[in-house]
mmCIF file of C-alpha atoms in Angstrom:
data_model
loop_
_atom_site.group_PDB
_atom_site.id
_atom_site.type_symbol
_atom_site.label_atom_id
_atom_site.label_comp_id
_atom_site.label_asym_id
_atom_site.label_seq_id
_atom_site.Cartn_x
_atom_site.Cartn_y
_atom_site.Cartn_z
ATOM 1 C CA UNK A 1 -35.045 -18.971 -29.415
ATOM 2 C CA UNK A 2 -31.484 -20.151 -28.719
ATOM 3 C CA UNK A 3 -29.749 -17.566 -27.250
ATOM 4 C CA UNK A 4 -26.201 -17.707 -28.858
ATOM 5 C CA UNK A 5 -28.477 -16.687 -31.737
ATOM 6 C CA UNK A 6 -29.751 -13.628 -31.407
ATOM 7 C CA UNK A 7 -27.485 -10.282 -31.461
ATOM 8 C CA UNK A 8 -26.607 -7.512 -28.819
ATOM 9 C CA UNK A 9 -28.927 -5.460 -29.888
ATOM 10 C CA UNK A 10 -31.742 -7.827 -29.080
ATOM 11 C CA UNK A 11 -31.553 -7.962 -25.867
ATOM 12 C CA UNK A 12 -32.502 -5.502 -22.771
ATOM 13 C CA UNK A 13 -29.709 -5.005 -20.923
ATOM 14 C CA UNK A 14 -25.897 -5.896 -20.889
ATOM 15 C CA UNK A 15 -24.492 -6.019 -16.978
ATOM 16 C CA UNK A 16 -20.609 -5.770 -16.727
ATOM 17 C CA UNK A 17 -19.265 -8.582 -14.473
ATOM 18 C CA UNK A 18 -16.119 -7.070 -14.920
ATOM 19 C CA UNK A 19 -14.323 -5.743 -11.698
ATOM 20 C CA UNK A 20 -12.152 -2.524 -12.919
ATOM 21 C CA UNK A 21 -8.514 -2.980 -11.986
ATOM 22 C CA UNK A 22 -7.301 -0.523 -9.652
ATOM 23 C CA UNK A 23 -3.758 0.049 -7.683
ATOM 24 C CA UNK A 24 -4.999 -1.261 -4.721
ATOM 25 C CA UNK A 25 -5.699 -4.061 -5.902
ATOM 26 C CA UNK A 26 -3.117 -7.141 -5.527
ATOM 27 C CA UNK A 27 -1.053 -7.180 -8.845
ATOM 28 C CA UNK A 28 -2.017 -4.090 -10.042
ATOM 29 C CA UNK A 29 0.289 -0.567 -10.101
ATOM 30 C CA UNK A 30 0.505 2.178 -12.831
ATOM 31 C CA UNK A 31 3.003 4.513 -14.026
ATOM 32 C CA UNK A 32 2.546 7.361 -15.381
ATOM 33 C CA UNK A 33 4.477 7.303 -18.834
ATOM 34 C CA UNK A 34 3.147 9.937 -20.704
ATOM 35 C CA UNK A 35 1.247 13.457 -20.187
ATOM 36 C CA UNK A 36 -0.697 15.881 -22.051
ATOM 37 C CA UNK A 37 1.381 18.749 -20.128
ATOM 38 C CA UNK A 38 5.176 17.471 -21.156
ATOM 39 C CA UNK A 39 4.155 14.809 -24.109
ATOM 40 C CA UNK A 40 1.292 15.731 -25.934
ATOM 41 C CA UNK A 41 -1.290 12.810 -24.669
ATOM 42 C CA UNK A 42 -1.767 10.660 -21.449
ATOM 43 C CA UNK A 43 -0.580 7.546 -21.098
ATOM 44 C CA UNK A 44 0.456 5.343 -17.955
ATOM 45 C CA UNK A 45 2.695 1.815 -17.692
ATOM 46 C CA UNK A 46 0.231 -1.042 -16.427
ATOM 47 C CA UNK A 47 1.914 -3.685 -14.459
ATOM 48 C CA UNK A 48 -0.231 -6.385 -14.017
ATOM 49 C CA UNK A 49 -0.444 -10.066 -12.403
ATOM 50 C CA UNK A 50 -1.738 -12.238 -15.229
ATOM 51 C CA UNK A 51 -4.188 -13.442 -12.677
ATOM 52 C CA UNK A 52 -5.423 -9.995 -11.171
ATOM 53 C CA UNK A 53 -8.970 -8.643 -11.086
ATOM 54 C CA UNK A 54 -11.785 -10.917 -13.299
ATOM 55 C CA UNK A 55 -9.057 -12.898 -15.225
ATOM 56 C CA UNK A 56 -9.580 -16.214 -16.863
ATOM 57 C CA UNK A 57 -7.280 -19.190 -16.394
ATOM 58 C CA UNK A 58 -5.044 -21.098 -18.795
ATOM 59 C CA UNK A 59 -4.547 -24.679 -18.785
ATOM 60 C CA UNK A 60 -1.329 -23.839 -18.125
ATOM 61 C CA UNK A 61 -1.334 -22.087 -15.140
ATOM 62 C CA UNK A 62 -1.613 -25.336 -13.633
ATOM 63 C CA UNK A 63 0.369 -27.201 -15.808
ATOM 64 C CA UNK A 64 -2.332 -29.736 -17.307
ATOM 65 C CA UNK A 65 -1.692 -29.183 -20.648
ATOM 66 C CA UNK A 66 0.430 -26.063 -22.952
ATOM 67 C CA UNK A 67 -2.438 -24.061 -23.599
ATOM 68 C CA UNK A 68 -1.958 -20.928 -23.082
ATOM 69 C CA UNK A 69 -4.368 -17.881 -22.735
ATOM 70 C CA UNK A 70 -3.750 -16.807 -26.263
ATOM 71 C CA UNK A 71 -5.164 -20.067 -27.783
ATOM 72 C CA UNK A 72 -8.078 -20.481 -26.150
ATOM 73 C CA UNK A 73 -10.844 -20.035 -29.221
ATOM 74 C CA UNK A 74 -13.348 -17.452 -28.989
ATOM 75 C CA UNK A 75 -15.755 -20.047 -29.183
ATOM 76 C CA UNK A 76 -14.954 -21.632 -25.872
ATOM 77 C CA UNK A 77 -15.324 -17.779 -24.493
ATOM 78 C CA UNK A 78 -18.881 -17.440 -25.281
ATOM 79 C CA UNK A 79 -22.170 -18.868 -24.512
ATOM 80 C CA UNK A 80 -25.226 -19.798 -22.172
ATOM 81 C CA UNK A 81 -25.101 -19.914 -18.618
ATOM 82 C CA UNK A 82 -27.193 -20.614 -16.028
ATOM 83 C CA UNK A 83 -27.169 -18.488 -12.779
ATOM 84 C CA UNK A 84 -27.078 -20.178 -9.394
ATOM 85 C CA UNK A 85 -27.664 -18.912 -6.291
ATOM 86 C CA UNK A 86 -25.072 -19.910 -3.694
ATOM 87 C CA UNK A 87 -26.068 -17.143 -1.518
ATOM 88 C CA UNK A 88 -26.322 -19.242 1.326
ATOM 89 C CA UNK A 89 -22.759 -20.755 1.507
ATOM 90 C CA UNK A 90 -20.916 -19.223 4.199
ATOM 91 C CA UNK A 91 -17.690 -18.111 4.183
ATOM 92 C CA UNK A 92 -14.523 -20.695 3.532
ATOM 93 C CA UNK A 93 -17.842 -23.063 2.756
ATOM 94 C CA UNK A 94 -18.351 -25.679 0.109
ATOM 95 C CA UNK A 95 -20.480 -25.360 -3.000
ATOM 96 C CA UNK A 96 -21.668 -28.551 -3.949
ATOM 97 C CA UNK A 97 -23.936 -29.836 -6.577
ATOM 98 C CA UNK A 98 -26.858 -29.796 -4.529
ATOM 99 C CA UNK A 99 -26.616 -26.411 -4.711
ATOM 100 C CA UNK A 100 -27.574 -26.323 -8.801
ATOM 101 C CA UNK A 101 -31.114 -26.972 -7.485
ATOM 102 C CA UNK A 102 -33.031 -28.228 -11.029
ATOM 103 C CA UNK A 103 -30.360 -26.893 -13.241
ATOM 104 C CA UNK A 104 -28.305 -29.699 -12.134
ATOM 105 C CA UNK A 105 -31.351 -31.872 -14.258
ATOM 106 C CA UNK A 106 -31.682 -29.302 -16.667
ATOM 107 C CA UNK A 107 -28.240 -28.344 -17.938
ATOM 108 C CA UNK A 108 -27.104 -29.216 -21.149
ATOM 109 C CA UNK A 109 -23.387 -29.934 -22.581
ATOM 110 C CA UNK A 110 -21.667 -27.095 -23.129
ATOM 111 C CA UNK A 111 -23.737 -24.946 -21.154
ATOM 112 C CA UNK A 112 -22.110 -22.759 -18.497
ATOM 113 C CA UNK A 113 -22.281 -22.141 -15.144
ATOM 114 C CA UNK A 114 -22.200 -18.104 -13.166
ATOM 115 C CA UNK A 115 -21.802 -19.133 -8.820
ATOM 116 C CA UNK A 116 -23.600 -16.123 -7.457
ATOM 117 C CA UNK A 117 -22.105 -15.783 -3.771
ATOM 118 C CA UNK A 118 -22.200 -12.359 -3.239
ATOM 119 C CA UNK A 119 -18.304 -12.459 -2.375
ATOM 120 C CA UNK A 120 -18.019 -9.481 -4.517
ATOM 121 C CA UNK A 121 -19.493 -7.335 -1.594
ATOM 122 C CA UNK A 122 -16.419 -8.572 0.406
ATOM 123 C CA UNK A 123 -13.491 -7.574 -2.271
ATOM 124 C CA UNK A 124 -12.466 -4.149 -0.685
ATOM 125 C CA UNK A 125 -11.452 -6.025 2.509
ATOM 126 C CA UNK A 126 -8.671 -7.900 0.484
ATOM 127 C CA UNK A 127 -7.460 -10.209 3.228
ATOM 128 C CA UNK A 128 -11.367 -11.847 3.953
ATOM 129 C CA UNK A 129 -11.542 -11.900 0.125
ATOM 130 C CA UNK A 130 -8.401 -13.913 -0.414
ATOM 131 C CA UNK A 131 -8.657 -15.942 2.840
ATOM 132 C CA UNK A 132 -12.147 -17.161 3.428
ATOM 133 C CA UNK A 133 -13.458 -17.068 0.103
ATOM 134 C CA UNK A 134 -16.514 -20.078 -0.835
ATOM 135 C CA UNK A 135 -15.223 -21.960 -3.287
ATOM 136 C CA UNK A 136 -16.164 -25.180 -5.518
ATOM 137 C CA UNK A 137 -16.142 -28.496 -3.814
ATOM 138 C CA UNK A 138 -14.772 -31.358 -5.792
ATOM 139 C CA UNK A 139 -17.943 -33.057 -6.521
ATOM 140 C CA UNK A 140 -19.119 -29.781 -8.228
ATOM 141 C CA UNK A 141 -15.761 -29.717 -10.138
ATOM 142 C CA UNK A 142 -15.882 -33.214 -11.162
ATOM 143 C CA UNK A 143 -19.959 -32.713 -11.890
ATOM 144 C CA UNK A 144 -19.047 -29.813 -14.283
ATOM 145 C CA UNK A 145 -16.130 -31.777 -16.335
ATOM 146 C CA UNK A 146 -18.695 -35.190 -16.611
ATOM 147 C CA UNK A 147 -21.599 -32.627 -18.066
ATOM 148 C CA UNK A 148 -19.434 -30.461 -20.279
ATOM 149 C CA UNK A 149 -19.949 -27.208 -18.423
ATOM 150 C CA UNK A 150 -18.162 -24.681 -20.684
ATOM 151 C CA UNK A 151 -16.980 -22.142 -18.592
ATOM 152 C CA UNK A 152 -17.416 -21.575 -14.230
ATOM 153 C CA UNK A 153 -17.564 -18.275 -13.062
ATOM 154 C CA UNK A 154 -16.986 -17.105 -9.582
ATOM 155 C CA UNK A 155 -17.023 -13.808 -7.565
ATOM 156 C CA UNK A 156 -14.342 -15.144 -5.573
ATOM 157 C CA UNK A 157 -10.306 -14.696 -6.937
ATOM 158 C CA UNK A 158 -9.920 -18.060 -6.853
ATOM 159 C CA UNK A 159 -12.233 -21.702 -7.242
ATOM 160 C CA UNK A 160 -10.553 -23.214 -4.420
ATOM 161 C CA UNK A 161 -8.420 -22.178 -0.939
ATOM 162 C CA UNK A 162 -5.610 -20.382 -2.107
ATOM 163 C CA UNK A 163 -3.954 -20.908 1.340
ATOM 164 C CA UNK A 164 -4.168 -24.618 0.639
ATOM 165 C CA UNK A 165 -2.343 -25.969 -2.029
ATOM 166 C CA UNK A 166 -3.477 -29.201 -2.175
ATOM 167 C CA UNK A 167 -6.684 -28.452 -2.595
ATOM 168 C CA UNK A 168 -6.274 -25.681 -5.145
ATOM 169 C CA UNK A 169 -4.366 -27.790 -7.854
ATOM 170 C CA UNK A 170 -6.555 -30.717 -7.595
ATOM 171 C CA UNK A 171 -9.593 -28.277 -8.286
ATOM 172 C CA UNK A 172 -8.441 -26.414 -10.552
ATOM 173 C CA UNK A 173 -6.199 -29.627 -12.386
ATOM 174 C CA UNK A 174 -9.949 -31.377 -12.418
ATOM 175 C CA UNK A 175 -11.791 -28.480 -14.320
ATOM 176 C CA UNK A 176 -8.674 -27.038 -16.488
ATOM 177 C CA UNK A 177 -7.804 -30.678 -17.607
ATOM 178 C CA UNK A 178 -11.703 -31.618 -18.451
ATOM 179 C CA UNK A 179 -11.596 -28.512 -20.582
ATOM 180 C CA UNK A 180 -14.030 -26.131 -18.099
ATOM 181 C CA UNK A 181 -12.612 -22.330 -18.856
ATOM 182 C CA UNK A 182 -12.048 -20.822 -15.030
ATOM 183 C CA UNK A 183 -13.626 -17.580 -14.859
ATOM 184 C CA UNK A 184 -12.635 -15.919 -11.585
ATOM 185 C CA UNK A 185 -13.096 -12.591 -9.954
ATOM 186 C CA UNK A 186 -16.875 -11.547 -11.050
ATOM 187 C CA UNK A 187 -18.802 -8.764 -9.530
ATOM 188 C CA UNK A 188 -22.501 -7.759 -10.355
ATOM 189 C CA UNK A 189 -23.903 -11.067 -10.165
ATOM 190 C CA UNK A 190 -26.916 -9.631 -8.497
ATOM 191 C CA UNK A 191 -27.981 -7.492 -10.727
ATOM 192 C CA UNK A 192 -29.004 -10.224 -12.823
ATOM 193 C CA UNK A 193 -32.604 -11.248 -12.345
ATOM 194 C CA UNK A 194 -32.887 -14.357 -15.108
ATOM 195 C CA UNK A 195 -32.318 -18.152 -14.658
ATOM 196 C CA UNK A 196 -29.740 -18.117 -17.563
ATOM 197 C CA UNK A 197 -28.027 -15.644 -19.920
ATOM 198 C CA UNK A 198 -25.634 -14.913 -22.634
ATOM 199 C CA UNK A 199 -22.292 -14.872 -21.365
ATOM 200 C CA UNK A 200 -19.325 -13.298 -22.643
ATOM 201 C CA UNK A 201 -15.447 -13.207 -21.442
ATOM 202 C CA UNK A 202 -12.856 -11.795 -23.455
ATOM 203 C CA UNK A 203 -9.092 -11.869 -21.793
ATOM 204 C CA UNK A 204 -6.065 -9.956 -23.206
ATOM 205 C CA UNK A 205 -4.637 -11.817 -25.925
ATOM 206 C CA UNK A 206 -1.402 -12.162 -23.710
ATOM 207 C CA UNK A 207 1.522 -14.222 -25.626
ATOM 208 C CA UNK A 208 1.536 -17.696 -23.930
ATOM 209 C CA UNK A 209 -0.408 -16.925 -21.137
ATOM 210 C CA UNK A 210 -1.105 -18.670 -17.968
ATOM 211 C CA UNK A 211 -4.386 -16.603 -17.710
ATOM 212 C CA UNK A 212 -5.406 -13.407 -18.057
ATOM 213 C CA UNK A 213 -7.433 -9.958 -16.652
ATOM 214 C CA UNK A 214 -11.354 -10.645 -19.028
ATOM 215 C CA UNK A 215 -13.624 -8.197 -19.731
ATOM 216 C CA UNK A 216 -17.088 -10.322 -18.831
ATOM 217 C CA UNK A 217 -20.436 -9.350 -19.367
ATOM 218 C CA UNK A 218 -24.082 -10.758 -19.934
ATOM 219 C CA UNK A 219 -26.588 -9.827 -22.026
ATOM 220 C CA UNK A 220 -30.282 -10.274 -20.584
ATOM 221 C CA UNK A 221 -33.728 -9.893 -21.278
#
């Protein structure tokens, strides 16, 4: 049964890929605005960097075309992905296509791809995270936009070497331009013990956005 298909409720389990946004996190601070004591209720001021935490990417972030966060459809925010296990890449390594195993034979336009690193494990060291991250060679990136990959999550905070700015606007340029949504930031990618799944990631409806912090789950059997 095709996946997209079925409802919530049908399946097992839902894991959160979601990494919650915390002040010490780069691009993250709160403020307390409001409290129960003096106002009545709690609330706080959230400052955030559009690209903070699990955030998706905008086409226009790198400039490839005016889409913004905002006007990304729903559609292109949902679907199946398969699960790949890039375990083995070390860090500042290269993921390359070889690295699909038989999913590279078996995927299917507009299928989706989740880059299981276990980078995650490394976030609360925020220089190693930022700095030696594995990240997508350009034969993946090129791979995904000729097969129609939806969206490409990653555990890292970025698909390429964010010290290196050559090589971070031709990767992302190659997948935001062939219309692959950049999912970046995951977390929990372990936890998931099936070849593919339904994936789901929702950013803030931010006004002509460049990206945005996504809530991103699966649901699994």
């Amino acid at each position: 049964m095709n996946l997209l298909r079925r409802s919530l409720k049908e399946y097992k389990k839902i894991i959160d890929l979601t990494m919650p946004l915390k002040p010490d996190m780069r691009g993250v601070s709160f403020e307390t605005a409001k409290t129960v004591e003096k106002d009545g209720w709690n609330a706080r001021m959230l400052h955030l960097y559009s690209h903070a935490g699990t955030h998706m990417d905008a086409p226009i972030h790198f400039g490839v075309s005016e889409e913004t966060i905002d006007t990304i459809p729903l559609e292109q925010c949902i679907g199946e992905a398969w699960v790949i296990d890039a375990t083995m890449v070390k860090p500042k390594g290269l993921i390359h296509v070889e690295h699909l195993g038989d999913v590279a034979t078996n995927f299917k336009p507009g299928e989706s791809l989740l880059i299981h690193t276990g980078w995650s494990k490394v976030a609360s060291d925020p220089d190693k995270y930022r700095n030696e991250l594995p990240r997508i060679s350009e034969e993946l990136a090129q791979w995904c936009v000729a097969n129609q990959v939806k969206m490409m999550g990653v555990e890292p905070p970025s698909v390429a070497d964010v010290n290196n700015i050559e090589e971070v606007t031709r990767i992302h340029k190659i997948l935001l331009s062939g219309g692959v949504v950049i999912i970046e930031g995951l977390c929990n990618l372990d936890q998931i013990d099936q070849a593919k799944v339904m994936l789901y990631a929702l950013p803030l409806k931010v006004y002509q956005g460049d990206g945005a912090p996504a809530r991103v789950f699966v649901a699994a059997d």
